[in-house]
mmCIF file of C-alpha atoms in Angstrom:
data_model
loop_
_atom_site.group_PDB
_atom_site.id
_atom_site.type_symbol
_atom_site.label_atom_id
_atom_site.label_comp_id
_atom_site.label_asym_id
_atom_site.label_seq_id
_atom_site.Cartn_x
_atom_site.Cartn_y
_atom_site.Cartn_z
ATOM 1 C CA UNK A 1 -42.417 -47.797 64.657
ATOM 2 C CA UNK A 2 -43.507 -46.683 61.268
ATOM 3 C CA UNK A 3 -40.369 -44.513 60.679
ATOM 4 C CA UNK A 4 -38.294 -48.044 61.348
ATOM 5 C CA UNK A 5 -40.098 -49.878 59.117
ATOM 6 C CA UNK A 6 -39.608 -47.277 56.717
ATOM 7 C CA UNK A 7 -35.704 -47.093 57.204
ATOM 8 C CA UNK A 8 -35.462 -50.900 56.928
ATOM 9 C CA UNK A 9 -37.556 -51.201 53.597
ATOM 10 C CA UNK A 10 -35.374 -47.724 52.275
ATOM 11 C CA UNK A 11 -32.214 -50.314 52.427
ATOM 12 C CA UNK A 12 -34.004 -52.453 49.978
ATOM 13 C CA UNK A 13 -34.699 -49.391 47.622
ATOM 14 C CA UNK A 14 -32.244 -48.850 44.848
ATOM 15 C CA UNK A 15 -32.045 -45.203 45.583
ATOM 16 C CA UNK A 16 -29.439 -43.834 47.919
ATOM 17 C CA UNK A 17 -30.621 -40.446 48.358
ATOM 18 C CA UNK A 18 -32.681 -39.846 51.492
ATOM 19 C CA UNK A 19 -35.397 -38.262 48.892
ATOM 20 C CA UNK A 20 -36.402 -41.826 47.935
ATOM 21 C CA UNK A 21 -37.586 -42.985 51.302
ATOM 22 C CA UNK A 22 -39.467 -39.763 51.885
ATOM 23 C CA UNK A 23 -41.500 -40.163 48.758
ATOM 24 C CA UNK A 24 -42.162 -43.818 49.186
ATOM 25 C CA UNK A 25 -43.868 -43.013 52.433
ATOM 26 C CA UNK A 26 -45.610 -40.221 51.274
ATOM 27 C CA UNK A 27 -48.452 -42.312 50.123
ATOM 28 C CA UNK A 28 -48.724 -44.638 53.023
ATOM 29 C CA UNK A 29 -48.292 -41.608 55.676
ATOM 30 C CA UNK A 30 -51.471 -41.081 57.832
ATOM 31 C CA UNK A 31 -50.510 -37.400 57.854
ATOM 32 C CA UNK A 32 -51.595 -36.113 54.514
ATOM 33 C CA UNK A 33 -49.600 -33.495 53.985
ATOM 34 C CA UNK A 34 -46.925 -32.688 51.116
ATOM 35 C CA UNK A 35 -44.119 -32.914 53.573
ATOM 36 C CA UNK A 36 -43.746 -35.912 55.835
ATOM 37 C CA UNK A 37 -42.901 -35.612 59.607
ATOM 38 C CA UNK A 38 -40.067 -37.888 60.884
ATOM 39 C CA UNK A 39 -39.986 -40.486 58.348
ATOM 40 C CA UNK A 40 -36.325 -41.028 58.054
ATOM 41 C CA UNK A 41 -33.737 -40.920 60.682
ATOM 42 C CA UNK A 42 -31.514 -38.822 58.204
ATOM 43 C CA UNK A 43 -32.045 -35.076 58.494
ATOM 44 C CA UNK A 44 -32.583 -33.022 55.220
ATOM 45 C CA UNK A 45 -31.413 -29.677 56.501
ATOM 46 C CA UNK A 46 -28.815 -28.204 54.249
ATOM 47 C CA UNK A 47 -25.107 -28.427 56.211
ATOM 48 C CA UNK A 48 -23.672 -25.752 57.101
ATOM 49 C CA UNK A 49 -19.996 -24.965 55.859
ATOM 50 C CA UNK A 50 -17.077 -26.675 57.639
ATOM 51 C CA UNK A 51 -14.940 -24.350 59.656
ATOM 52 C CA UNK A 52 -11.646 -23.377 58.069
ATOM 53 C CA UNK A 53 -9.441 -24.246 60.841
ATOM 54 C CA UNK A 54 -9.616 -26.552 63.932
ATOM 55 C CA UNK A 55 -10.102 -25.402 67.354
ATOM 56 C CA UNK A 56 -7.640 -23.232 68.866
ATOM 57 C CA UNK A 57 -5.324 -24.734 71.212
ATOM 58 C CA UNK A 58 -2.332 -23.414 73.446
ATOM 59 C CA UNK A 59 0.997 -25.434 73.736
ATOM 60 C CA UNK A 60 -0.653 -27.929 71.337
ATOM 61 C CA UNK A 61 -2.738 -29.777 73.739
ATOM 62 C CA UNK A 62 -4.851 -27.097 76.023
ATOM 63 C CA UNK A 63 -8.015 -25.782 74.635
ATOM 64 C CA UNK A 64 -8.438 -22.090 74.055
ATOM 65 C CA UNK A 65 -11.915 -22.612 75.739
ATOM 66 C CA UNK A 66 -10.638 -23.282 79.102
ATOM 67 C CA UNK A 67 -8.253 -20.066 79.365
ATOM 68 C CA UNK A 68 -11.586 -18.176 78.251
ATOM 69 C CA UNK A 69 -13.651 -19.739 80.972
ATOM 70 C CA UNK A 70 -10.993 -18.962 83.630
ATOM 71 C CA UNK A 71 -10.360 -15.445 82.529
ATOM 72 C CA UNK A 72 -12.875 -13.446 84.193
ATOM 73 C CA UNK A 73 -12.367 -15.004 87.981
ATOM 74 C CA UNK A 74 -8.474 -15.575 87.458
ATOM 75 C CA UNK A 75 -7.273 -13.317 84.948
ATOM 76 C CA UNK A 76 -4.433 -14.426 82.544
ATOM 77 C CA UNK A 77 -2.285 -16.493 84.734
ATOM 78 C CA UNK A 78 -5.514 -18.434 86.352
ATOM 79 C CA UNK A 79 -5.221 -21.532 84.123
ATOM 80 C CA UNK A 80 -1.381 -21.819 84.501
ATOM 81 C CA UNK A 81 -1.643 -21.827 88.457
ATOM 82 C CA UNK A 82 -4.423 -24.259 88.122
ATOM 83 C CA UNK A 83 -2.059 -26.387 86.172
ATOM 84 C CA UNK A 84 1.065 -25.807 88.213
ATOM 85 C CA UNK A 85 -1.340 -26.689 91.165
ATOM 86 C CA UNK A 86 -2.446 -29.724 90.130
ATOM 87 C CA UNK A 87 0.957 -31.366 88.855
ATOM 88 C CA UNK A 88 2.208 -30.484 92.135
ATOM 89 C CA UNK A 89 -0.656 -32.266 93.750
ATOM 90 C CA UNK A 90 -0.095 -35.323 91.792
ATOM 91 C CA UNK A 91 3.361 -35.713 92.297
ATOM 92 C CA UNK A 92 3.626 -34.675 95.861
ATOM 93 C CA UNK A 93 0.569 -37.140 96.655
ATOM 94 C CA UNK A 94 2.091 -39.864 94.788
ATOM 95 C CA UNK A 95 -1.083 -39.863 92.712
ATOM 96 C CA UNK A 96 1.095 -39.823 89.803
ATOM 97 C CA UNK A 97 4.669 -41.870 90.461
ATOM 98 C CA UNK A 98 7.562 -41.580 88.903
ATOM 99 C CA UNK A 99 9.308 -44.466 87.398
ATOM 100 C CA UNK A 100 11.065 -45.622 84.438
ATOM 101 C CA UNK A 101 8.442 -45.085 82.100
ATOM 102 C CA UNK A 102 8.502 -41.567 83.055
ATOM 103 C CA UNK A 103 11.856 -40.973 81.213
ATOM 104 C CA UNK A 104 10.576 -43.055 78.287
ATOM 105 C CA UNK A 105 7.503 -40.976 78.001
ATOM 106 C CA UNK A 106 9.465 -37.831 78.212
ATOM 107 C CA UNK A 107 12.076 -38.931 75.569
ATOM 108 C CA UNK A 108 9.162 -40.292 73.115
ATOM 109 C CA UNK A 109 7.434 -36.881 73.579
ATOM 110 C CA UNK A 110 10.327 -34.848 72.917
ATOM 111 C CA UNK A 111 11.090 -36.771 69.593
ATOM 112 C CA UNK A 112 7.527 -36.682 68.586
ATOM 113 C CA UNK A 113 7.604 -32.653 69.364
ATOM 114 C CA UNK A 114 10.488 -32.044 67.511
ATOM 115 C CA UNK A 115 9.346 -34.168 64.500
ATOM 116 C CA UNK A 116 5.965 -32.257 64.393
ATOM 117 C CA UNK A 117 7.550 -28.713 64.765
ATOM 118 C CA UNK A 118 9.864 -29.203 61.926
ATOM 119 C CA UNK A 119 8.048 -31.444 59.475
ATOM 120 C CA UNK A 120 4.264 -30.563 60.335
ATOM 121 C CA UNK A 121 3.924 -27.359 58.006
ATOM 122 C CA UNK A 122 5.592 -29.374 54.795
ATOM 123 C CA UNK A 123 3.326 -32.397 55.325
ATOM 124 C CA UNK A 124 0.183 -29.984 55.856
ATOM 125 C CA UNK A 125 1.247 -27.988 52.711
ATOM 126 C CA UNK A 126 1.514 -31.470 50.789
ATOM 127 C CA UNK A 127 -1.881 -32.600 51.879
ATOM 128 C CA UNK A 128 -3.641 -29.380 50.988
ATOM 129 C CA UNK A 129 -1.723 -29.139 47.594
ATOM 130 C CA UNK A 130 -3.554 -32.833 47.025
ATOM 131 C CA UNK A 131 -6.810 -31.591 47.870
ATOM 132 C CA UNK A 132 -6.435 -28.464 45.873
ATOM 133 C CA UNK A 133 -5.308 -30.421 42.750
ATOM 134 C CA UNK A 134 -8.656 -32.316 42.967
ATOM 135 C CA UNK A 135 -10.811 -28.996 43.411
ATOM 136 C CA UNK A 136 -9.112 -27.541 40.444
ATOM 137 C CA UNK A 137 -9.645 -30.355 38.565
ATOM 138 C CA UNK A 138 -13.332 -30.546 39.159
ATOM 139 C CA UNK A 139 -13.396 -26.854 38.544
ATOM 140 C CA UNK A 140 -11.576 -26.945 35.185
ATOM 141 C CA UNK A 141 -14.157 -29.527 34.289
ATOM 142 C CA UNK A 142 -17.120 -27.159 35.576
ATOM 143 C CA UNK A 143 -15.665 -24.098 33.320
ATOM 144 C CA UNK A 144 -15.223 -26.726 30.168
ATOM 145 C CA UNK A 145 -18.992 -27.715 30.648
ATOM 146 C CA UNK A 146 -20.200 -24.022 30.847
ATOM 147 C CA UNK A 147 -18.106 -22.846 27.914
ATOM 148 C CA UNK A 148 -18.992 -25.909 25.985
ATOM 149 C CA UNK A 149 -22.855 -25.563 26.699
ATOM 150 C CA UNK A 150 -22.838 -21.762 25.979
ATOM 151 C CA UNK A 151 -21.203 -22.608 22.646
ATOM 152 C CA UNK A 152 -23.910 -25.308 21.944
ATOM 153 C CA UNK A 153 -26.535 -22.953 22.564
ATOM 154 C CA UNK A 154 -24.880 -20.451 20.395
ATOM 155 C CA UNK A 155 -24.686 -22.841 17.614
ATOM 156 C CA UNK A 156 -28.249 -23.889 18.119
ATOM 157 C CA UNK A 157 -29.454 -20.443 17.558
ATOM 158 C CA UNK A 158 -27.264 -20.033 14.296
ATOM 159 C CA UNK A 159 -28.837 -23.019 13.023
ATOM 160 C CA UNK A 160 -32.090 -21.487 13.712
ATOM 161 C CA UNK A 161 -31.304 -18.382 11.804
ATOM 162 C CA UNK A 162 -29.983 -20.377 8.882
ATOM 163 C CA UNK A 163 -33.340 -22.420 8.973
ATOM 164 C CA UNK A 164 -35.129 -19.192 8.303
ATOM 165 C CA UNK A 165 -33.218 -18.382 5.089
ATOM 166 C CA UNK A 166 -35.343 -21.009 3.198
ATOM 167 C CA UNK A 167 -37.477 -19.069 1.542
ATOM 168 C CA UNK A 168 -34.863 -17.742 -0.670
ATOM 169 C CA UNK A 169 -34.141 -21.311 -1.935
ATOM 170 C CA UNK A 170 -37.547 -21.596 -3.153
ATOM 171 C CA UNK A 171 -37.721 -17.984 -4.712
ATOM 172 C CA UNK A 172 -34.755 -18.973 -6.631
ATOM 173 C CA UNK A 173 -36.337 -21.948 -8.003
ATOM 174 C CA UNK A 174 -39.688 -20.143 -8.879
ATOM 175 C CA UNK A 175 -37.528 -17.571 -10.526
ATOM 176 C CA UNK A 176 -35.602 -20.364 -12.479
ATOM 177 C CA UNK A 177 -38.829 -21.662 -13.840
ATOM 178 C CA UNK A 178 -40.246 -18.330 -14.891
ATOM 179 C CA UNK A 179 -37.139 -17.220 -16.405
ATOM 180 C CA UNK A 180 -37.140 -20.293 -18.339
ATOM 181 C CA UNK A 181 -40.871 -19.731 -19.331
ATOM 182 C CA UNK A 182 -40.290 -16.506 -20.640
ATOM 183 C CA UNK A 183 -37.107 -17.406 -22.522
ATOM 184 C CA UNK A 184 -39.442 -20.314 -24.328
ATOM 185 C CA UNK A 185 -41.916 -17.877 -24.909
ATOM 186 C CA UNK A 186 -39.683 -15.233 -26.748
ATOM 187 C CA UNK A 187 -37.986 -18.092 -28.806
ATOM 188 C CA UNK A 188 -41.578 -18.966 -29.772
ATOM 189 C CA UNK A 189 -41.961 -15.281 -31.168
ATOM 190 C CA UNK A 190 -38.742 -14.785 -32.979
ATOM 191 C CA UNK A 191 -39.268 -18.223 -34.618
ATOM 192 C CA UNK A 192 -42.675 -17.066 -35.967
ATOM 193 C CA UNK A 193 -41.523 -13.619 -37.351
ATOM 194 C CA UNK A 194 -38.505 -15.431 -38.849
ATOM 195 C CA UNK A 195 -40.570 -17.751 -40.870
ATOM 196 C CA UNK A 196 -42.850 -15.592 -41.986
ATOM 197 C CA UNK A 197 -40.161 -13.084 -43.171
ATOM 198 C CA UNK A 198 -38.442 -15.797 -44.932
ATOM 199 C CA UNK A 199 -41.434 -16.790 -47.018
ATOM 200 C CA UNK A 200 -41.923 -13.437 -47.860
ATOM 201 C CA UNK A 201 -38.557 -12.795 -48.913
ATOM 202 C CA UNK A 202 -38.636 -15.822 -50.749
ATOM 203 C CA UNK A 203 -41.473 -14.342 -53.000
ATOM 204 C CA UNK A 204 -39.794 -11.484 -53.600
ATOM 205 C CA UNK A 205 -36.493 -13.112 -54.328
ATOM 206 C CA UNK A 206 -38.404 -15.221 -56.653
ATOM 207 C CA UNK A 207 -39.789 -12.465 -58.457
ATOM 208 C CA UNK A 208 -36.420 -10.712 -59.106
ATOM 209 C CA UNK A 209 -35.083 -13.787 -60.363
ATOM 210 C CA UNK A 210 -38.082 -13.839 -63.224
ATOM 211 C CA UNK A 211 -37.078 -10.370 -63.956
ATOM 212 C CA UNK A 212 -33.631 -10.996 -64.192
ATOM 213 C CA UNK A 213 -34.110 -14.229 -66.184
ATOM 214 C CA UNK A 214 -36.316 -12.532 -68.935
ATOM 215 C CA UNK A 215 -33.850 -9.560 -69.429
ATOM 216 C CA UNK A 216 -31.022 -11.711 -69.895
ATOM 217 C CA UNK A 217 -33.055 -14.100 -72.361
ATOM 218 C CA UNK A 218 -33.982 -10.858 -74.321
ATOM 219 C CA UNK A 219 -30.687 -9.541 -74.163
ATOM 220 C CA UNK A 220 -29.408 -12.975 -75.641
ATOM 221 C CA UNK A 221 -32.111 -12.983 -78.225
ATOM 222 C CA UNK A 222 -31.497 -9.486 -79.464
ATOM 223 C CA UNK A 223 -28.087 -10.127 -79.933
ATOM 224 C CA UNK A 224 -28.470 -13.317 -81.886
ATOM 225 C CA UNK A 225 -31.201 -11.469 -84.137
ATOM 226 C CA UNK A 226 -28.936 -8.707 -84.531
ATOM 227 C CA UNK A 227 -25.913 -11.318 -85.751
ATOM 228 C CA UNK A 228 -28.232 -13.133 -87.817
ATOM 229 C CA UNK A 229 -29.323 -10.286 -89.616
ATOM 230 C CA UNK A 230 -25.915 -9.479 -90.908
ATOM 231 C CA UNK A 231 -26.138 -10.796 -94.504
ATOM 232 C CA UNK A 232 -22.948 -11.920 -96.684
ATOM 233 C CA UNK A 233 -23.311 -8.968 -98.988
ATOM 234 C CA UNK A 234 -22.995 -6.301 -95.906
ATOM 235 C CA UNK A 235 -20.082 -8.302 -94.938
ATOM 236 C CA UNK A 236 -17.993 -8.258 -98.185
ATOM 237 C CA UNK A 237 -18.816 -4.452 -98.354
ATOM 238 C CA UNK A 238 -17.878 -3.911 -94.793
ATOM 239 C CA UNK A 239 -14.411 -5.729 -95.295
ATOM 240 C CA UNK A 240 -13.795 -3.827 -98.719
ATOM 241 C CA UNK A 241 -14.326 -0.701 -96.698
ATOM 242 C CA UNK A 242 -12.055 -1.648 -93.798
ATOM 243 C CA UNK A 243 -9.182 -2.655 -96.456
ATOM 244 C CA UNK A 244 -9.350 0.998 -97.942
ATOM 245 C CA UNK A 245 -9.559 2.638 -95.043
ATOM 246 C CA UNK A 246 -6.500 0.648 -93.884
ATOM 247 C CA UNK A 247 -4.468 1.431 -96.962
ATOM 248 C CA UNK A 248 -5.209 5.454 -96.087
ATOM 249 C CA UNK A 249 -4.308 5.008 -92.753
ATOM 250 C CA UNK A 250 -0.867 2.989 -93.785
ATOM 251 C CA UNK A 251 0.315 6.031 -96.146
ATOM 252 C CA UNK A 252 -0.756 8.290 -93.588
ATOM 253 C CA UNK A 253 1.823 6.831 -91.045
ATOM 254 C CA UNK A 254 4.354 6.116 -94.029
ATOM 255 C CA UNK A 255 4.260 9.880 -94.884
ATOM 256 C CA UNK A 256 4.762 10.907 -91.415
ATOM 257 C CA UNK A 257 7.728 8.339 -90.611
ATOM 258 C CA UNK A 258 9.345 9.734 -93.440
ATOM 259 C CA UNK A 259 9.039 13.336 -92.785
ATOM 260 C CA UNK B 1 -48.135 -9.715 -29.274
ATOM 261 C CA UNK B 2 -46.402 -7.732 -26.514
ATOM 262 C CA UNK B 3 -43.790 -9.754 -24.509
ATOM 263 C CA UNK B 4 -45.245 -11.009 -20.933
ATOM 264 C CA UNK B 5 -43.338 -10.044 -18.193
ATOM 265 C CA UNK B 6 -43.781 -12.329 -14.923
ATOM 266 C CA UNK B 7 -42.373 -10.516 -11.935
ATOM 267 C CA UNK B 8 -39.223 -12.010 -11.019
ATOM 268 C CA UNK B 9 -38.134 -11.541 -7.221
ATOM 269 C CA UNK B 10 -34.976 -10.155 -6.910
ATOM 270 C CA UNK B 11 -32.845 -12.879 -4.871
ATOM 271 C CA UNK B 12 -29.734 -11.443 -2.586
ATOM 272 C CA UNK B 13 -27.373 -13.908 -3.398
ATOM 273 C CA UNK B 14 -24.889 -13.133 -0.656
ATOM 274 C CA UNK B 15 -27.413 -12.908 1.978
ATOM 275 C CA UNK B 16 -28.273 -16.327 0.562
ATOM 276 C CA UNK B 17 -25.083 -17.531 0.812
ATOM 277 C CA UNK B 18 -24.566 -16.541 4.338
ATOM 278 C CA UNK B 19 -27.134 -19.048 5.475
ATOM 279 C CA UNK B 20 -26.187 -21.935 3.634
ATOM 280 C CA UNK B 21 -24.581 -24.659 6.062
ATOM 281 C CA UNK B 22 -21.116 -25.672 5.029
ATOM 282 C CA UNK B 23 -22.122 -29.164 4.218
ATOM 283 C CA UNK B 24 -24.537 -27.975 1.850
ATOM 284 C CA UNK B 25 -22.592 -25.588 0.031
ATOM 285 C CA UNK B 26 -21.759 -27.533 -3.091
ATOM 286 C CA UNK B 27 -25.453 -27.639 -3.596
ATOM 287 C CA UNK B 28 -25.748 -24.092 -3.288
ATOM 288 C CA UNK B 29 -22.898 -23.290 -5.987
ATOM 289 C CA UNK B 30 -24.512 -25.638 -8.492
ATOM 290 C CA UNK B 31 -27.981 -23.976 -8.092
ATOM 291 C CA UNK B 32 -26.282 -20.405 -8.548
ATOM 292 C CA UNK B 33 -24.561 -21.677 -11.940
ATOM 293 C CA UNK B 34 -28.004 -22.997 -13.204
ATOM 294 C CA UNK B 35 -29.576 -19.821 -12.203
ATOM 295 C CA UNK B 36 -26.647 -17.673 -13.709
ATOM 296 C CA UNK B 37 -26.948 -19.695 -16.947
ATOM 297 C CA UNK B 38 -30.442 -19.474 -17.249
ATOM 298 C CA UNK B 39 -30.793 -15.610 -16.793
ATOM 299 C CA UNK B 40 -27.885 -15.015 -19.216
ATOM 300 C CA UNK B 41 -29.642 -16.633 -21.855
ATOM 301 C CA UNK B 42 -32.950 -14.975 -21.041
ATOM 302 C CA UNK B 43 -31.227 -11.547 -21.333
ATOM 303 C CA UNK B 44 -29.321 -12.648 -24.504
ATOM 304 C CA UNK B 45 -32.839 -12.452 -26.419
ATOM 305 C CA UNK B 46 -34.254 -9.390 -27.078
ATOM 306 C CA UNK B 47 -37.702 -8.895 -25.829
ATOM 307 C CA UNK B 48 -39.862 -7.952 -28.927
ATOM 308 C CA UNK B 49 -39.336 -9.707 -32.157
ATOM 309 C CA UNK B 50 -38.014 -8.339 -35.221
ATOM 310 C CA UNK B 51 -40.860 -6.133 -37.113
ATOM 311 C CA UNK B 52 -41.995 -6.955 -40.544
ATOM 312 C CA UNK B 53 -42.322 -3.828 -42.724
ATOM 313 C CA UNK B 54 -45.427 -4.608 -44.740
ATOM 314 C CA UNK B 55 -45.703 -1.701 -47.016
ATOM 315 C CA UNK B 56 -42.300 -2.568 -48.335
ATOM 316 C CA UNK B 57 -43.526 -5.960 -49.180
ATOM 317 C CA UNK B 58 -46.639 -4.875 -50.443
ATOM 318 C CA UNK B 59 -45.027 -2.791 -53.003
ATOM 319 C CA UNK B 60 -42.551 -5.583 -53.914
ATOM 320 C CA UNK B 61 -44.628 -8.677 -54.294
ATOM 321 C CA UNK B 62 -46.602 -8.936 -57.541
ATOM 322 C CA UNK B 63 -48.734 -11.399 -56.599
ATOM 323 C CA UNK B 64 -52.589 -10.030 -55.528
ATOM 324 C CA UNK B 65 -53.426 -10.366 -51.824
ATOM 325 C CA UNK B 66 -50.859 -12.651 -50.724
ATOM 326 C CA UNK B 67 -49.285 -9.969 -48.778
ATOM 327 C CA UNK B 68 -52.400 -8.861 -47.368
ATOM 328 C CA UNK B 69 -53.648 -12.486 -46.666
ATOM 329 C CA UNK B 70 -50.079 -12.915 -44.822
ATOM 330 C CA UNK B 71 -50.338 -9.746 -42.686
ATOM 331 C CA UNK B 72 -53.890 -10.764 -41.907
ATOM 332 C CA UNK B 73 -53.037 -14.108 -40.491
ATOM 333 C CA UNK B 74 -50.091 -12.829 -38.614
ATOM 334 C CA UNK B 75 -51.841 -10.064 -36.977
ATOM 335 C CA UNK B 76 -54.538 -12.737 -35.755
ATOM 336 C CA UNK B 77 -51.761 -15.377 -34.762
ATOM 337 C CA UNK B 78 -51.830 -15.765 -31.116
ATOM 338 C CA UNK B 79 -48.632 -17.558 -29.688
ATOM 339 C CA UNK B 80 -49.744 -19.562 -26.631
ATOM 340 C CA UNK B 81 -47.871 -19.091 -23.725
ATOM 341 C CA UNK B 82 -45.954 -22.172 -22.008
ATOM 342 C CA UNK B 83 -47.594 -23.858 -19.404
ATOM 343 C CA UNK B 84 -46.180 -23.609 -16.215
ATOM 344 C CA UNK B 85 -45.831 -27.394 -14.470
ATOM 345 C CA UNK B 86 -43.400 -26.821 -11.913
ATOM 346 C CA UNK B 87 -44.484 -24.094 -9.661
ATOM 347 C CA UNK B 88 -47.219 -26.109 -7.993
ATOM 348 C CA UNK B 89 -44.718 -28.990 -7.272
ATOM 349 C CA UNK B 90 -42.122 -26.058 -6.158
ATOM 350 C CA UNK B 91 -44.777 -24.939 -3.662
ATOM 351 C CA UNK B 92 -45.460 -28.190 -2.345
ATOM 352 C CA UNK B 93 -41.753 -28.306 -1.761
ATOM 353 C CA UNK B 94 -41.813 -25.436 0.151
ATOM 354 C CA UNK B 95 -44.633 -26.399 2.337
ATOM 355 C CA UNK B 96 -43.142 -29.622 3.043
ATOM 356 C CA UNK B 97 -39.892 -27.801 3.897
ATOM 357 C CA UNK B 98 -41.342 -25.288 6.031
ATOM 358 C CA UNK B 99 -43.231 -28.314 8.179
ATOM 359 C CA UNK B 100 -39.769 -30.241 8.561
ATOM 360 C CA UNK B 101 -37.791 -26.747 9.447
ATOM 361 C CA UNK B 102 -40.585 -25.747 12.563
ATOM 362 C CA UNK B 103 -40.013 -29.336 13.517
ATOM 363 C CA UNK B 104 -36.361 -28.937 13.694
ATOM 364 C CA UNK B 105 -36.586 -25.669 15.412
ATOM 365 C CA UNK B 106 -38.925 -27.405 17.929
ATOM 366 C CA UNK B 107 -36.236 -29.872 18.617
ATOM 367 C CA UNK B 108 -33.815 -27.266 18.650
ATOM 368 C CA UNK B 109 -35.490 -25.215 21.200
ATOM 369 C CA UNK B 110 -36.024 -28.455 23.526
ATOM 370 C CA UNK B 111 -32.178 -28.957 22.966
ATOM 371 C CA UNK B 112 -31.478 -25.402 23.878
ATOM 372 C CA UNK B 113 -33.681 -25.593 26.778
ATOM 373 C CA UNK B 114 -31.895 -28.604 28.172
ATOM 374 C CA UNK B 115 -28.584 -27.036 27.602
ATOM 375 C CA UNK B 116 -29.699 -23.986 29.799
ATOM 376 C CA UNK B 117 -31.146 -26.100 32.532
ATOM 377 C CA UNK B 118 -27.620 -27.747 32.641
ATOM 378 C CA UNK B 119 -25.887 -24.370 32.814
ATOM 379 C CA UNK B 120 -28.260 -23.089 35.727
ATOM 380 C CA UNK B 121 -27.377 -26.361 37.437
ATOM 381 C CA UNK B 122 -23.703 -25.941 36.820
ATOM 382 C CA UNK B 123 -23.694 -21.863 37.933
ATOM 383 C CA UNK B 124 -26.034 -22.540 41.181
ATOM 384 C CA UNK B 125 -24.076 -25.224 42.659
ATOM 385 C CA UNK B 126 -22.704 -25.428 46.024
ATOM 386 C CA UNK B 127 -19.039 -24.381 45.788
ATOM 387 C CA UNK B 128 -16.348 -27.260 45.912
ATOM 388 C CA UNK B 129 -14.856 -26.654 49.257
ATOM 389 C CA UNK B 130 -18.573 -27.095 51.005
ATOM 390 C CA UNK B 131 -19.416 -30.229 48.752
ATOM 391 C CA UNK B 132 -20.407 -33.486 49.915
ATOM 392 C CA UNK B 133 -20.008 -36.401 47.639
ATOM 393 C CA UNK B 134 -23.842 -36.549 47.416
ATOM 394 C CA UNK B 135 -23.514 -32.796 46.129
ATOM 395 C CA UNK B 136 -20.758 -33.782 43.490
ATOM 396 C CA UNK B 137 -22.758 -36.951 42.115
ATOM 397 C CA UNK B 138 -25.670 -34.673 41.632
ATOM 398 C CA UNK B 139 -23.835 -32.171 39.621
ATOM 399 C CA UNK B 140 -21.611 -34.386 37.473
ATOM 400 C CA UNK B 141 -23.918 -37.707 37.466
ATOM 401 C CA UNK B 142 -20.720 -39.395 35.718
ATOM 402 C CA UNK B 143 -18.856 -39.488 39.390
ATOM 403 C CA UNK B 144 -21.540 -41.575 41.000
ATOM 404 C CA UNK B 145 -19.958 -44.587 41.791
ATOM 405 C CA UNK B 146 -22.036 -47.786 40.850
ATOM 406 C CA UNK B 147 -22.315 -49.726 44.231
ATOM 407 C CA UNK B 148 -24.819 -52.535 42.819
ATOM 408 C CA UNK B 149 -22.328 -53.345 39.708
ATOM 409 C CA UNK B 150 -18.963 -52.884 41.695
ATOM 410 C CA UNK B 151 -20.192 -53.749 45.641
ATOM 411 C CA UNK B 152 -16.458 -53.852 46.979
ATOM 412 C CA UNK B 153 -14.220 -50.683 47.126
ATOM 413 C CA UNK B 154 -13.180 -49.024 45.022
ATOM 414 C CA UNK B 155 -16.614 -49.624 43.288
ATOM 415 C CA UNK B 156 -14.983 -49.265 39.766
ATOM 416 C CA UNK B 157 -12.870 -51.374 37.658
ATOM 417 C CA UNK B 158 -9.204 -51.259 38.699
ATOM 418 C CA UNK B 159 -8.184 -49.860 35.386
ATOM 419 C CA UNK B 160 -10.486 -46.921 35.778
ATOM 420 C CA UNK B 161 -8.551 -45.364 38.929
#
């Protein structure tokens, strides 16, 4: 009774799998086991695989099992004898009456058998192809999903590897800061020495300039005093001497020119 | 007054460049050019300043005691090293980046676990020719027909057939 109740209530549940009904009842079942017994009419055993081919038949309608059944007792021809005997019995005792319908049945049977023999294989191949296309499509979907998942995993691992390199960024930043500090410090050093040197050089240059100016001044002063000390008397004497020298020089050149 | 040399860590720019994702490449290039400029400026400056020949100046300058005074003061001078204000900020940034990186790695690992679960499901599924419709809906949830929203066959909008 409890199982029927459960099945009725399971129809009301949204889940379509039998698992839902089983889980719903576990809490209410009197058997406090992790698996519940006989709680739903559906069997949860895994299905056996479907057989590849249908049951074997001889002559299109007689199952092979009859021939196998009768083989130990009557051999290979047993079922055929049974069939012929049955047919004869039905015809002779008029259990089956031959009438117009017999010929109609025979004609229709002949046409059907001809049709199946001629077109059967191609129709079967067509149906198989439809099925194979569906399966191939599903297989393709599965393969694409597998490759894309594998690729996604690879990408995630690569991103993790990339993240590991983050220390390098901060090292670079700290290096930049240190380099800038060092540059600044060196600039300061250089500035100080240059300034001191400039001041000392200025002092030296100033001194040199003083000495130079004193020299020049002295030279000028000596010149001026010398020129000033040349009296008019000395000037006349020096001019007269120059004139006599010039006359002597002229006589000397005249004689050398005429000679 | 010796120049002080802070230990500069050697950075392998090639390995660094490999780890940069393509969408942050421009930032990486900017950083590299800036670093190169700074290091070029550093190497262009000589480490020690020009030494002053005190004896020469002593012999030249006439003023008594001036050079000696200069020399004394110069030697006693301490040039202050520039203060480092950024390293602590950089360290704080690094700690934060480490935190966010570990969070990202955690999320990435959960994603990888999800993908691996899906892969296992696909690899261990029932072969197609032994499947039922329930098995198919289990492996590919997108094939499940919504019988509540579309109660009549074909249980999906006609346009989706």
